[in-house]
Structures are given as C-alpha cells and as structure tokens.
Amino acid sequence: MTTSIDRLIAEIAKLPGVGPRSARRLALNLLRQREQRIPSLISALHTALETVKTCNVCGSLDESDPCKICTDDGRDNGSILVVEDVADVWAMERSRAFRGRYHVLGGTLSAIDGRGPDALRIEPLLQRASSCKEVILALSATVAGQTTAHYVAERLAESGVTITRLAQGIPMGGELDYMDDGTLGAALSARVAY
Amino acid sequence: MTTSIDRLIAEIAKLPGVGPRSARRLALNLLRQREQRIPSLISALHTALETVKTCNVCGSLDESDPCKICTDDGRDNGSILVVEDVADVWAMERSRAFRGRYHVLGGTLSAIDGRGPDALRIEPLLQRASSCKEVILALSATVAGQTTAHYVAERLAESGVTITRLAQGIPMGGELDYMDDGTLGAALSARVAY
C-alpha cells in the first residue's frame, strides 16, 4: 500500500460505521475504475461544499438560507415540528405527512457527551414558538430523545403554545410477538376506539 | 433535499454495499462538518487519481509502474503468488508471510458475468511463469476461485513450472463445531504428522 492509497483509505475510514476493512474495500472500488468514478465523486463533493448552507431559521441543510421549506408559502406557519437532526427532516418529508415548518435541535441533551441546552438550538425555537399555534416534539423514543423532549416542553410551557408529541405504538407491519414490553405497554395504554 | 445534496448521496450510493439509507447517513455526516471534512476528502481523492497507477507487470495498484513490490530487489524472483484481486495482495502483505512476487488476475472466470479467460490477466502470467520456479495459486476457496485455479493450472502445465496452492484446513481460532463439512473433510484428508 502506498501513501496516497493509505491516505484515501484513512479519509474514507473517518465516515461513521466504516471500519478499516470497509474503507479498504470502498477505496479499492473507487481506484479500480478511478478515471470514471473519482472525478464525478470529487465534483459532487465540490458542488456540495460550495452550495450547501445551514438554514439560520430551522437549522436544516439546503442550497439557500433560509431554506426552501422555511420560505415555502404553501406551508403552514401555525405548526413547528421539532426534530433532533437533518436526517429526521428528510424522513418526515419522504413520508409527506407534514406540511408545517421544521426546527432542527442538532442533537439531544447528553451528560456523557457534555451536551447541555446551550449546545442545542433551543433559544431560536423559543423565539419561533411565540408566533405559532402548535409545537410538535418529534424526538426519538429513546431515553436521550425523551429527556430532551421533556426539557424543551418545560422551556416552551410559559409561551402558552400547544405542545404535542408523536404517538407511540405498534409500527406498521409490526408483529406483536416481536415488540418489546415498553412498546406493548405504551400501545395498550394509548388504545383508541375501533 | 436539494439537487447538490441528492447528487452527493447518489455518488456515495454507487459504492459497494452502500444502500440509499447508508448513503444519506454518510452524506449528512460529511455535510455536518463540511468545512473540515469535505476538502480533505477531495484532496485525498485528487491525489489518488493523480498518482495511483496499475502496475503493468503484476496488475496491482501503486504510485509507480512497475510497482514497489515488482521492483524490490530484496524479494524472491523464483515464486509468483497468483491472486484474484488487489485486496488479496494487501492481505498477503499484511500477513508478512510471502516475500516473492505477485500476479493479480483481476477476478475469477464467471459464465454468469460473461468473464472468460481473455478478461483475466492470464497471458501475462504465462509469460512471467516461464522464468520462475514456482507459481502459487492463492485463489479463494469458492467454486469460482477453484474453477479459475484449475483453468490457470492447466494453462501453466506445459511451461513445466511447479504449481502449488494454499493449504485448506481449520483457520486459526476456528472451532470444530462451527466448521462446515467441506472444511472438516479437507482438513482431515490433509492431516499432517504431529
């Protein structure tokens, strides 16, 4: 292995979930057809670096700031859906289930990682919440997600805005036998009229 | 999602074993700290594209052609180890078990993928084999690997060079209970004096 191949492998290995073995495999795949593959990847990275911005309103990523969702006149200003991460915005958009605005916190509160309220975009959310009707807390159903949701809800309480959260229950296609006790308990206690 | 983000995701999704979901996750990871991460990745790709060459002797990848292994005076010219792929050269070099020369075939024979003998670097191997003592067939212990080894061995037969293959048996740390019947059978029939 040479210096430039090693360096490429090291760069690829910085990606999340890519170990040394995968990094070697990915680098080799690029190098095998390097004349076709590498220039188009460089070009895509270059364009992304030049054009992608963080939206100063919602915290999502887009080619414009404010982003297309924040400036879309067809979307409802009355509700803000709060998510941890940009990936969650993309997931909600793919579902086409929500037509309001988003707010990306940028993570969850975490004592272990030393991430307190100041590391999240909570202040901007408080400002935005004052001019809307409903804030939907769409954080992960994990301990970290729910701790963060609880904290955000507390901070929002004095603004008087309606605060909701996503329903918990059996996911589509979920088999009861494979569900954990917590999910079954939550689904049972939140049962609805048939 | 915007055009340049989509394009980056599409480029990343071309990598082997990276589905749409992983591609989104990897793209987002790069975009989150884009000012730090993307330029160094572009630079590594650029350097690799500029410097990496395919060695015309052995078929491996290096910054020089012929490669460092082919031009290393300290290595034994008497034996050539035949592998399917550049990754196999790297694996053998990591093991530090071999000090001869390599020959990369560039794959295995495959009727399904329409890869015949002409698609592999077999002719150059025949030429090299005429001036060495031993050719070690280090192909995968799969049907495709062994079919290819058989074909290469047949082609090499008339040159009179000694042809060997890697030993088959229980891998280091392997538990008998977890070995397949084929491996157990091969290990038993190739048993050696203790």
mmCIF file of C-alpha atoms in Angstrom:
data_model
loop_
_atom_site.group_PDB
_atom_site.id
_atom_site.type_symbol
_atom_site.label_atom_id
_atom_site.label_comp_id
_atom_site.label_asym_id
_atom_site.label_seq_id
_atom_site.Cartn_x
_atom_site.Cartn_y
_atom_site.Cartn_z
ATOM 1 C CA MET A 1 0.000 0.000 0.000
ATOM 2 C CA THR A 2 1.309 3.431 -0.871
ATOM 3 C CA THR A 3 0.996 6.795 0.797
ATOM 4 C CA SER A 4 -1.787 8.161 -1.411
ATOM 5 C CA ILE A 5 -3.810 4.930 -1.234
ATOM 6 C CA ASP A 6 -3.343 4.834 2.552
ATOM 7 C CA ARG A 7 -4.444 8.449 2.794
ATOM 8 C CA LEU A 8 -7.588 7.784 0.757
ATOM 9 C CA ILE A 9 -8.413 4.779 2.964
ATOM 10 C CA ALA A 10 -7.857 6.890 6.093
ATOM 11 C CA GLU A 11 -10.216 9.609 4.803
ATOM 12 C CA ILE A 12 -12.909 7.058 3.954
ATOM 13 C CA ALA A 13 -12.483 5.395 7.369
ATOM 14 C CA LYS A 14 -13.499 8.694 9.035
ATOM 15 C CA LEU A 15 -17.071 8.102 7.837
ATOM 16 C CA PRO A 16 -19.433 6.721 10.513
ATOM 17 C CA GLY A 17 -19.826 2.945 10.539
ATOM 18 C CA VAL A 18 -16.940 2.441 8.112
ATOM 19 C CA GLY A 19 -14.184 0.321 9.682
ATOM 20 C CA PRO A 20 -10.677 -0.231 8.263
ATOM 21 C CA ARG A 21 -11.802 -3.267 6.280
ATOM 22 C CA SER A 22 -14.786 -1.494 4.658
ATOM 23 C CA ALA A 23 -12.624 1.563 3.986
ATOM 24 C CA ARG A 24 -10.120 -0.569 2.069
ATOM 25 C CA ARG A 25 -12.932 -2.186 0.089
ATOM 26 C CA LEU A 26 -14.526 1.181 -0.770
ATOM 27 C CA ALA A 27 -11.167 2.767 -1.698
ATOM 28 C CA LEU A 28 -10.307 -0.182 -3.933
ATOM 29 C CA ASN A 29 -13.697 0.030 -5.618
ATOM 30 C CA LEU A 30 -13.033 3.688 -6.430
ATOM 31 C CA LEU A 31 -9.448 3.019 -7.548
ATOM 32 C CA ARG A 32 -10.356 0.149 -9.865
ATOM 33 C CA GLN A 33 -12.334 2.418 -12.185
ATOM 34 C CA ARG A 34 -10.645 5.580 -10.980
ATOM 35 C CA GLU A 35 -10.887 7.527 -14.264
ATOM 36 C CA GLN A 36 -14.687 7.224 -14.296
ATOM 37 C CA ARG A 37 -15.530 7.163 -10.609
ATOM 38 C CA ILE A 38 -13.241 9.577 -8.776
ATOM 39 C CA PRO A 39 -13.817 12.743 -10.887
ATOM 40 C CA SER A 40 -17.607 12.512 -10.524
ATOM 41 C CA LEU A 41 -17.308 11.989 -6.759
ATOM 42 C CA ILE A 42 -14.900 14.933 -6.451
ATOM 43 C CA SER A 43 -17.298 17.068 -8.491
ATOM 44 C CA ALA A 44 -20.297 16.127 -6.310
ATOM 45 C CA LEU A 45 -18.323 16.872 -3.127
ATOM 46 C CA HIS A 46 -17.098 20.159 -4.556
ATOM 47 C CA THR A 47 -20.591 21.291 -5.565
ATOM 48 C CA ALA A 48 -21.979 20.285 -2.177
ATOM 49 C CA LEU A 49 -19.248 22.215 -0.366
ATOM 50 C CA GLU A 50 -19.874 25.308 -2.486
ATOM 51 C CA THR A 51 -23.679 25.303 -2.386
ATOM 52 C CA VAL A 52 -24.939 23.647 0.799
ATOM 53 C CA LYS A 53 -25.750 26.004 3.667
ATOM 54 C CA THR A 54 -27.249 25.604 7.127
ATOM 55 C CA CYS A 55 -30.637 27.376 7.284
ATOM 56 C CA ASN A 56 -30.484 30.024 10.021
ATOM 57 C CA VAL A 57 -34.218 29.695 10.672
ATOM 58 C CA CYS A 58 -34.775 25.953 11.072
ATOM 59 C CA GLY A 59 -31.221 24.585 11.201
ATOM 60 C CA SER A 60 -31.700 22.222 8.250
ATOM 61 C CA LEU A 61 -29.382 21.977 5.227
ATOM 62 C CA ASP A 62 -30.240 23.446 1.821
ATOM 63 C CA GLU A 63 -28.774 25.386 -1.092
ATOM 64 C CA SER A 64 -30.431 28.564 0.154
ATOM 65 C CA ASP A 65 -30.610 30.253 3.560
ATOM 66 C CA PRO A 66 -33.424 30.448 4.655
ATOM 67 C CA CYS A 67 -34.136 27.009 3.175
ATOM 68 C CA LYS A 68 -36.840 26.097 0.667
ATOM 69 C CA ILE A 69 -39.124 24.705 3.380
ATOM 70 C CA CYS A 70 -38.865 27.859 5.532
ATOM 71 C CA THR A 71 -39.637 30.103 2.514
ATOM 72 C CA ASP A 72 -42.390 27.912 1.009
ATOM 73 C CA ASP A 73 -45.616 29.984 1.064
ATOM 74 C CA GLY A 74 -47.687 26.819 0.694
ATOM 75 C CA ARG A 75 -46.708 25.513 4.116
ATOM 76 C CA ASP A 76 -48.489 26.127 7.395
ATOM 77 C CA ASN A 77 -46.830 28.690 9.690
ATOM 78 C CA GLY A 78 -49.013 27.530 12.576
ATOM 79 C CA SER A 79 -47.054 24.401 13.483
ATOM 80 C CA ILE A 80 -43.381 23.665 14.050
ATOM 81 C CA LEU A 81 -42.152 20.082 14.142
ATOM 82 C CA VAL A 82 -39.046 19.767 16.343
ATOM 83 C CA VAL A 83 -36.512 17.084 15.356
ATOM 84 C CA GLU A 84 -33.030 16.092 16.502
ATOM 85 C CA ASP A 85 -31.337 16.035 13.155
ATOM 86 C CA VAL A 86 -31.472 16.981 9.474
ATOM 87 C CA ALA A 87 -31.948 13.276 8.629
ATOM 88 C CA ASP A 88 -35.246 13.414 10.560
ATOM 89 C CA VAL A 89 -36.420 16.347 8.390
ATOM 90 C CA TRP A 90 -35.652 14.259 5.300
ATOM 91 C CA ALA A 91 -37.506 11.246 6.773
ATOM 92 C CA MET A 92 -40.622 13.361 7.566
ATOM 93 C CA GLU A 93 -40.511 14.938 4.105
ATOM 94 C CA ARG A 94 -40.358 11.497 2.462
ATOM 95 C CA SER A 95 -43.478 10.498 4.416
ATOM 96 C CA ARG A 96 -45.314 13.576 3.018
ATOM 97 C CA ALA A 97 -47.283 13.575 6.270
ATOM 98 C CA PHE A 98 -46.413 17.070 7.470
ATOM 99 C CA ARG A 99 -46.966 20.446 5.783
ATOM 100 C CA GLY A 100 -45.794 22.841 8.500
ATOM 101 C CA ARG A 101 -42.314 24.113 9.387
ATOM 102 C CA TYR A 102 -39.368 22.303 10.974
ATOM 103 C CA HIS A 103 -36.907 23.079 13.730
ATOM 104 C CA VAL A 104 -33.678 21.073 13.961
ATOM 105 C CA LEU A 105 -32.248 20.949 17.502
ATOM 106 C CA GLY A 106 -28.947 19.475 16.372
ATOM 107 C CA GLY A 107 -28.910 16.517 18.757
ATOM 108 C CA THR A 108 -30.139 15.538 22.210
ATOM 109 C CA LEU A 109 -29.093 16.578 25.678
ATOM 110 C CA SER A 110 -26.330 14.275 26.864
ATOM 111 C CA ALA A 111 -24.481 14.422 30.173
ATOM 112 C CA ILE A 112 -21.977 11.805 28.931
ATOM 113 C CA ASP A 113 -21.073 13.769 25.788
ATOM 114 C CA GLY A 114 -21.215 17.064 27.737
ATOM 115 C CA ARG A 115 -24.039 18.403 25.529
ATOM 116 C CA GLY A 116 -26.149 20.831 27.548
ATOM 117 C CA PRO A 117 -29.060 23.057 26.458
ATOM 118 C CA ASP A 118 -26.675 25.683 25.049
ATOM 119 C CA ALA A 119 -25.319 23.188 22.513
ATOM 120 C CA LEU A 120 -28.816 22.710 21.049
ATOM 121 C CA ARG A 121 -30.846 25.257 19.069
ATOM 122 C CA ILE A 122 -33.383 25.766 21.881
ATOM 123 C CA GLU A 123 -33.325 29.603 22.178
ATOM 124 C CA PRO A 124 -34.189 30.066 18.468
ATOM 125 C CA LEU A 125 -37.066 27.603 18.953
ATOM 126 C CA LEU A 126 -38.475 29.640 21.869
ATOM 127 C CA GLN A 127 -38.424 32.740 19.666
ATOM 128 C CA ARG A 128 -40.142 30.983 16.768
ATOM 129 C CA ALA A 129 -42.704 29.278 19.026
ATOM 130 C CA SER A 130 -44.096 32.605 20.232
ATOM 131 C CA SER A 131 -45.658 33.227 16.807
ATOM 132 C CA CYS A 132 -47.150 29.777 16.156
ATOM 133 C CA LYS A 133 -50.006 27.644 17.469
ATOM 134 C CA GLU A 134 -48.508 24.215 17.930
ATOM 135 C CA VAL A 135 -45.060 22.751 18.546
ATOM 136 C CA ILE A 136 -44.823 19.015 17.751
ATOM 137 C CA LEU A 137 -41.963 17.288 19.570
ATOM 138 C CA ALA A 138 -40.826 14.579 17.117
ATOM 139 C CA LEU A 139 -37.792 13.336 19.036
ATOM 140 C CA SER A 140 -36.604 9.742 19.177
ATOM 141 C CA ALA A 141 -38.403 7.364 21.548
ATOM 142 C CA THR A 142 -35.120 6.822 23.394
ATOM 143 C CA VAL A 143 -34.086 7.947 26.871
ATOM 144 C CA ALA A 144 -31.958 10.773 25.405
ATOM 145 C CA GLY A 145 -34.724 11.825 22.990
ATOM 146 C CA GLN A 146 -37.428 11.825 25.656
ATOM 147 C CA THR A 147 -35.248 13.645 28.210
ATOM 148 C CA THR A 148 -34.644 16.331 25.608
ATOM 149 C CA ALA A 149 -38.353 16.473 24.696
ATOM 150 C CA HIS A 150 -39.209 16.912 28.384
ATOM 151 C CA TYR A 151 -36.708 19.750 28.766
ATOM 152 C CA VAL A 152 -37.894 21.520 25.595
ATOM 153 C CA ALA A 153 -41.539 21.157 26.674
ATOM 154 C CA GLU A 154 -40.701 22.744 30.035
ATOM 155 C CA ARG A 155 -38.943 25.661 28.396
ATOM 156 C CA LEU A 156 -41.879 26.155 25.999
ATOM 157 C CA ALA A 157 -44.505 25.980 28.742
ATOM 158 C CA GLU A 158 -44.566 29.712 29.574
ATOM 159 C CA SER A 159 -45.081 30.691 25.908
ATOM 160 C CA GLY A 160 -48.576 29.164 26.073
ATOM 161 C CA VAL A 161 -48.175 27.370 22.740
ATOM 162 C CA THR A 162 -49.839 23.949 22.352
ATOM 163 C CA ILE A 163 -47.189 21.228 22.757
ATOM 164 C CA THR A 164 -47.748 17.761 21.306
ATOM 165 C CA ARG A 165 -45.602 14.714 20.676
ATOM 166 C CA LEU A 166 -45.713 11.866 18.124
ATOM 167 C CA ALA A 167 -47.925 8.904 19.063
ATOM 168 C CA GLN A 168 -46.206 5.800 20.402
ATOM 169 C CA GLY A 169 -47.438 2.321 19.498
ATOM 170 C CA ILE A 170 -47.014 -0.654 17.203
ATOM 171 C CA PRO A 171 -45.240 0.365 13.959
ATOM 172 C CA MET A 172 -46.852 -0.505 10.597
ATOM 173 C CA GLY A 173 -46.189 -4.167 9.807
ATOM 174 C CA GLY A 174 -45.070 -4.782 13.383
ATOM 175 C CA GLU A 175 -45.754 -8.238 14.813
ATOM 176 C CA LEU A 176 -46.839 -8.281 18.455
ATOM 177 C CA ASP A 177 -44.580 -11.205 19.258
ATOM 178 C CA TYR A 178 -41.521 -9.169 18.293
ATOM 179 C CA MET A 179 -42.451 -5.979 20.173
ATOM 180 C CA ASP A 180 -40.701 -5.092 23.414
ATOM 181 C CA ASP A 181 -42.659 -4.719 26.656
ATOM 182 C CA GLY A 182 -42.381 -0.926 26.639
ATOM 183 C CA THR A 183 -43.935 -0.620 23.183
ATOM 184 C CA LEU A 184 -46.744 -3.068 24.035
ATOM 185 C CA GLY A 185 -47.467 -1.196 27.273
ATOM 186 C CA ALA A 186 -47.472 2.194 25.528
ATOM 187 C CA ALA A 187 -49.698 0.893 22.702
ATOM 188 C CA LEU A 188 -52.168 -0.629 25.163
ATOM 189 C CA SER A 189 -52.472 2.414 27.395
ATOM 190 C CA ALA A 190 -52.879 4.683 24.323
ATOM 191 C CA ARG A 191 -55.550 2.421 22.751
ATOM 192 C CA VAL A 192 -58.227 4.136 20.682
ATOM 193 C CA ALA A 193 -61.858 3.380 19.757
ATOM 194 C CA TYR A 194 -62.176 0.951 16.819
ATOM 195 C CA MET B 1 -33.448 17.630 -0.197
ATOM 196 C CA THR B 2 -31.810 19.704 -2.856
ATOM 197 C CA THR B 3 -30.087 18.915 -6.118
ATOM 198 C CA SER B 4 -26.498 19.075 -4.856
ATOM 199 C CA ILE B 5 -27.271 17.056 -1.722
ATOM 200 C CA ASP B 6 -29.143 14.485 -3.833
ATOM 201 C CA ARG B 7 -26.229 14.301 -6.226
ATOM 202 C CA LEU B 8 -23.739 13.721 -3.406
ATOM 203 C CA ILE B 9 -25.965 10.976 -1.974
ATOM 204 C CA ALA B 10 -26.249 9.370 -5.437
ATOM 205 C CA GLU B 11 -22.458 9.368 -5.853
ATOM 206 C CA ILE B 12 -21.937 7.814 -2.415
ATOM 207 C CA ALA B 13 -24.634 5.202 -3.121
ATOM 208 C CA LYS B 14 -22.542 3.933 -6.069
ATOM 209 C CA LEU B 15 -20.058 2.459 -3.580
ATOM 210 C CA PRO B 16 -20.419 -1.298 -2.998
ATOM 211 C CA GLY B 17 -22.555 -2.286 -0.021
ATOM 212 C CA VAL B 18 -23.827 1.267 0.483
ATOM 213 C CA GLY B 19 -27.622 1.417 0.147
ATOM 214 C CA PRO B 20 -29.734 4.589 -0.091
ATOM 215 C CA ARG B 21 -30.090 4.802 3.685
ATOM 216 C CA SER B 22 -26.351 4.483 4.400
ATOM 217 C CA ALA B 23 -25.598 6.915 1.573
ATOM 218 C CA ARG B 24 -27.851 9.547 3.207
ATOM 219 C CA ARG B 25 -26.199 8.956 6.576
ATOM 220 C CA LEU B 26 -22.678 9.232 5.136
ATOM 221 C CA ALA B 27 -23.544 12.343 3.087
ATOM 222 C CA LEU B 28 -25.082 14.002 6.133
ATOM 223 C CA ASN B 29 -22.026 13.178 8.212
ATOM 224 C CA LEU B 30 -19.832 14.920 5.633
ATOM 225 C CA LEU B 31 -22.205 17.877 5.289
ATOM 226 C CA ARG B 32 -22.482 18.495 9.027
ATOM 227 C CA GLN B 33 -18.826 19.448 9.346
ATOM 228 C CA ARG B 34 -18.409 20.191 5.660
ATOM 229 C CA GLU B 35 -15.737 22.892 6.010
ATOM 230 C CA GLN B 36 -13.380 20.446 7.762
ATOM 231 C CA ARG B 37 -14.303 17.135 6.189
ATOM 232 C CA ILE B 38 -15.043 17.682 2.509
ATOM 233 C CA PRO B 39 -11.825 19.498 1.472
ATOM 234 C CA SER B 40 -9.575 16.790 2.966
ATOM 235 C CA LEU B 41 -11.622 14.050 1.264
ATOM 236 C CA ILE B 42 -11.481 15.902 -2.075
ATOM 237 C CA SER B 43 -7.724 16.327 -1.651
ATOM 238 C CA ALA B 44 -7.189 12.608 -0.895
ATOM 239 C CA LEU B 45 -9.311 11.612 -3.913
ATOM 240 C CA HIS B 46 -7.473 14.078 -6.133
ATOM 241 C CA THR B 47 -4.038 12.841 -5.060
ATOM 242 C CA ALA B 48 -5.097 9.223 -5.517
ATOM 243 C CA LEU B 49 -6.425 9.963 -9.018
ATOM 244 C CA GLU B 50 -3.207 11.762 -9.974
ATOM 245 C CA THR B 51 -0.720 9.281 -8.526
ATOM 246 C CA VAL B 52 -2.191 5.766 -8.441
ATOM 247 C CA LYS B 53 -1.327 3.570 -11.417
ATOM 248 C CA THR B 54 -1.954 -0.058 -12.331
ATOM 249 C CA CYS B 55 1.352 -1.969 -12.405
ATOM 250 C CA ASN B 56 1.838 -3.424 -15.874
ATOM 251 C CA VAL B 57 3.845 -6.332 -14.503
ATOM 252 C CA CYS B 58 1.707 -7.716 -11.671
ATOM 253 C CA GLY B 59 -1.577 -5.814 -12.106
ATOM 254 C CA SER B 60 -1.569 -4.350 -8.585
ATOM 255 C CA LEU B 61 -2.058 -0.662 -7.735
ATOM 256 C CA ASP B 62 0.793 1.628 -6.712
ATOM 257 C CA GLU B 63 2.201 5.112 -7.221
ATOM 258 C CA SER B 64 4.810 3.743 -9.618
ATOM 259 C CA ASP B 65 4.634 1.391 -12.617
ATOM 260 C CA PRO B 66 6.218 -1.184 -12.214
ATOM 261 C CA CYS B 67 5.116 -1.170 -8.580
ATOM 262 C CA LYS B 68 7.350 -1.163 -5.481
ATOM 263 C CA ILE B 69 6.914 -4.910 -4.963
ATOM 264 C CA CYS B 70 7.867 -5.748 -8.569
ATOM 265 C CA THR B 71 10.981 -3.547 -8.374
ATOM 266 C CA ASP B 72 12.052 -4.593 -4.845
ATOM 267 C CA ASP B 73 15.470 -6.256 -5.164
ATOM 268 C CA GLY B 74 15.036 -7.892 -1.780
ATOM 269 C CA ARG B 75 12.208 -10.116 -2.986
ATOM 270 C CA ASP B 76 12.457 -13.584 -4.457
ATOM 271 C CA ASN B 77 12.027 -13.752 -8.244
ATOM 272 C CA GLY B 78 11.597 -17.526 -8.042
ATOM 273 C CA SER B 79 7.970 -17.585 -6.931
ATOM 274 C CA ILE B 80 4.834 -15.825 -8.121
ATOM 275 C CA LEU B 81 1.715 -15.802 -5.954
ATOM 276 C CA VAL B 82 -1.446 -15.551 -8.090
ATOM 277 C CA VAL B 83 -4.423 -13.739 -6.550
ATOM 278 C CA GLU B 84 -7.822 -12.596 -7.765
ATOM 279 C CA ASP B 85 -7.659 -9.004 -6.658
ATOM 280 C CA VAL B 86 -5.500 -6.144 -5.380
ATOM 281 C CA ALA B 87 -7.166 -6.522 -1.956
ATOM 282 C CA ASP B 88 -5.657 -10.031 -1.775
ATOM 283 C CA VAL B 89 -2.163 -8.582 -2.382
ATOM 284 C CA TRP B 90 -2.752 -6.183 0.526
ATOM 285 C CA ALA B 91 -3.980 -9.043 2.749
ATOM 286 C CA MET B 92 -0.910 -11.187 1.962
ATOM 287 C CA GLU B 93 1.416 -8.218 2.556
ATOM 288 C CA ARG B 94 -0.205 -7.570 5.936
ATOM 289 C CA SER B 95 0.486 -11.201 6.892
ATOM 290 C CA ARG B 96 4.209 -10.710 6.023
ATOM 291 C CA ALA B 97 4.217 -14.404 5.115
ATOM 292 C CA PHE B 98 5.335 -14.078 1.483
ATOM 293 C CA ARG B 99 8.488 -12.488 0.060
ATOM 294 C CA GLY B 100 8.138 -13.327 -3.653
ATOM 295 C CA ARG B 101 6.256 -11.549 -6.434
ATOM 296 C CA TYR B 102 2.525 -11.234 -7.068
ATOM 297 C CA HIS B 103 0.259 -11.594 -10.068
ATOM 298 C CA VAL B 104 -3.260 -10.124 -9.947
ATOM 299 C CA LEU B 105 -5.704 -11.911 -12.278
ATOM 300 C CA GLY B 106 -8.373 -9.244 -11.893
ATOM 301 C CA GLY B 107 -11.205 -11.578 -10.911
ATOM 302 C CA THR B 108 -12.398 -15.128 -11.495
ATOM 303 C CA LEU B 109 -13.831 -16.872 -14.529
ATOM 304 C CA SER B 110 -17.600 -16.440 -14.494
ATOM 305 C CA ALA B 111 -20.055 -17.742 -17.057
ATOM 306 C CA ILE B 112 -22.859 -15.724 -15.420
ATOM 307 C CA ASP B 113 -20.968 -12.411 -15.619
ATOM 308 C CA GLY B 114 -19.593 -13.356 -19.060
ATOM 309 C CA ARG B 115 -15.985 -13.215 -17.808
ATOM 310 C CA GLY B 116 -13.862 -15.601 -19.879
ATOM 311 C CA PRO B 117 -10.088 -16.205 -19.825
ATOM 312 C CA ASP B 118 -9.483 -13.134 -22.025
ATOM 313 C CA ALA B 119 -10.923 -10.853 -19.337
ATOM 314 C CA LEU B 120 -8.305 -12.044 -16.837
ATOM 315 C CA ARG B 121 -4.550 -11.370 -16.937
ATOM 316 C CA ILE B 122 -3.657 -14.987 -17.787
ATOM 317 C CA GLU B 123 -1.417 -14.426 -20.840
ATOM 318 C CA PRO B 124 0.945 -12.097 -18.911
ATOM 319 C CA LEU B 125 1.126 -14.759 -16.159
ATOM 320 C CA LEU B 126 2.179 -17.450 -18.673
ATOM 321 C CA GLN B 127 4.972 -15.173 -19.883
ATOM 322 C CA ARG B 128 6.178 -14.428 -16.351
ATOM 323 C CA ALA B 129 5.910 -18.067 -15.252
ATOM 324 C CA SER B 130 8.462 -19.211 -17.858
ATOM 325 C CA SER B 131 11.258 -17.511 -15.909
ATOM 326 C CA CYS B 132 10.361 -18.619 -12.360
ATOM 327 C CA LYS B 133 10.390 -21.806 -10.321
ATOM 328 C CA GLU B 134 7.038 -21.861 -8.570
ATOM 329 C CA VAL B 135 3.578 -20.443 -9.130
ATOM 330 C CA ILE B 136 1.386 -20.411 -6.006
ATOM 331 C CA LEU B 137 -2.334 -20.303 -6.776
ATOM 332 C CA ALA B 138 -3.820 -18.284 -3.909
ATOM 333 C CA LEU B 139 -7.377 -18.028 -5.169
ATOM 334 C CA SER B 140 -10.498 -18.079 -2.981
ATOM 335 C CA ALA B 141 -11.726 -21.448 -1.746
ATOM 336 C CA THR B 142 -15.004 -20.852 -3.590
ATOM 337 C CA VAL B 143 -16.394 -22.596 -6.673
ATOM 338 C CA ALA B 144 -15.451 -19.605 -8.863
ATOM 339 C CA GLY B 145 -11.978 -19.355 -7.303
ATOM 340 C CA GLN B 146 -11.234 -23.053 -7.647
ATOM 341 C CA THR B 147 -12.577 -23.243 -11.221
ATOM 342 C CA THR B 148 -10.251 -20.382 -12.117
ATOM 343 C CA ALA B 149 -7.316 -22.025 -10.295
ATOM 344 C CA HIS B 150 -7.949 -25.248 -12.227
ATOM 345 C CA TYR B 151 -8.006 -23.403 -15.545
ATOM 346 C CA VAL B 152 -4.825 -21.429 -14.749
ATOM 347 C CA ALA B 153 -3.043 -24.613 -13.611
ATOM 348 C CA GLU B 154 -3.954 -26.313 -16.916
ATOM 349 C CA ARG B 155 -2.635 -23.399 -18.938
ATOM 350 C CA LEU B 156 0.590 -23.374 -16.889
ATOM 351 C CA ALA B 157 1.133 -27.156 -17.197
ATOM 352 C CA GLU B 158 3.181 -27.067 -20.388
ATOM 353 C CA SER B 159 5.616 -24.462 -19.003
ATOM 354 C CA GLY B 160 6.913 -27.082 -16.563
ATOM 355 C CA VAL B 161 6.863 -24.647 -13.604
ATOM 356 C CA THR B 162 5.983 -26.070 -10.159
ATOM 357 C CA ILE B 163 2.362 -25.226 -9.379
ATOM 358 C CA THR B 164 1.131 -25.162 -5.779
ATOM 359 C CA ARG B 165 -1.974 -23.933 -3.987
ATOM 360 C CA LEU B 166 -2.662 -22.628 -0.464
ATOM 361 C CA ALA B 167 -3.396 -25.301 2.145
ATOM 362 C CA GLN B 168 -7.017 -25.829 3.125
ATOM 363 C CA GLY B 169 -7.988 -26.609 6.701
ATOM 364 C CA ILE B 170 -9.232 -25.199 10.000
ATOM 365 C CA PRO B 171 -8.473 -21.452 10.236
ATOM 366 C CA MET B 172 -6.586 -20.122 13.296
ATOM 367 C CA GLY B 173 -9.004 -19.818 16.199
ATOM 368 C CA GLY B 174 -11.586 -21.907 14.362
ATOM 369 C CA GLU B 175 -13.844 -24.105 16.485
ATOM 370 C CA LEU B 176 -14.598 -27.530 15.018
ATOM 371 C CA ASP B 177 -18.238 -27.273 15.933
ATOM 372 C CA TYR B 178 -18.657 -24.207 13.704
ATOM 373 C CA MET B 179 -16.783 -25.581 10.657
ATOM 374 C CA ASP B 180 -18.699 -26.770 7.603
ATOM 375 C CA ASP B 181 -18.443 -30.376 6.386
ATOM 376 C CA GLY B 182 -16.253 -29.432 3.427
ATOM 377 C CA THR B 183 -13.636 -27.759 5.623
ATOM 378 C CA LEU B 184 -13.618 -30.634 8.127
ATOM 379 C CA GLY B 185 -13.242 -33.165 5.307
ATOM 380 C CA ALA B 186 -10.411 -31.197 3.671
ATOM 381 C CA ALA B 187 -8.614 -30.732 6.995
ATOM 382 C CA LEU B 188 -8.885 -34.437 7.819
ATOM 383 C CA SER B 189 -7.668 -35.715 4.467
ATOM 384 C CA ALA B 190 -4.746 -33.237 4.534
ATOM 385 C CA ARG B 191 -3.765 -34.176 8.118
ATOM 386 C CA VAL B 192 -0.068 -33.960 8.944
ATOM 387 C CA ALA B 193 2.267 -35.715 11.413
ATOM 388 C CA TYR B 194 2.123 -34.185 14.921
#
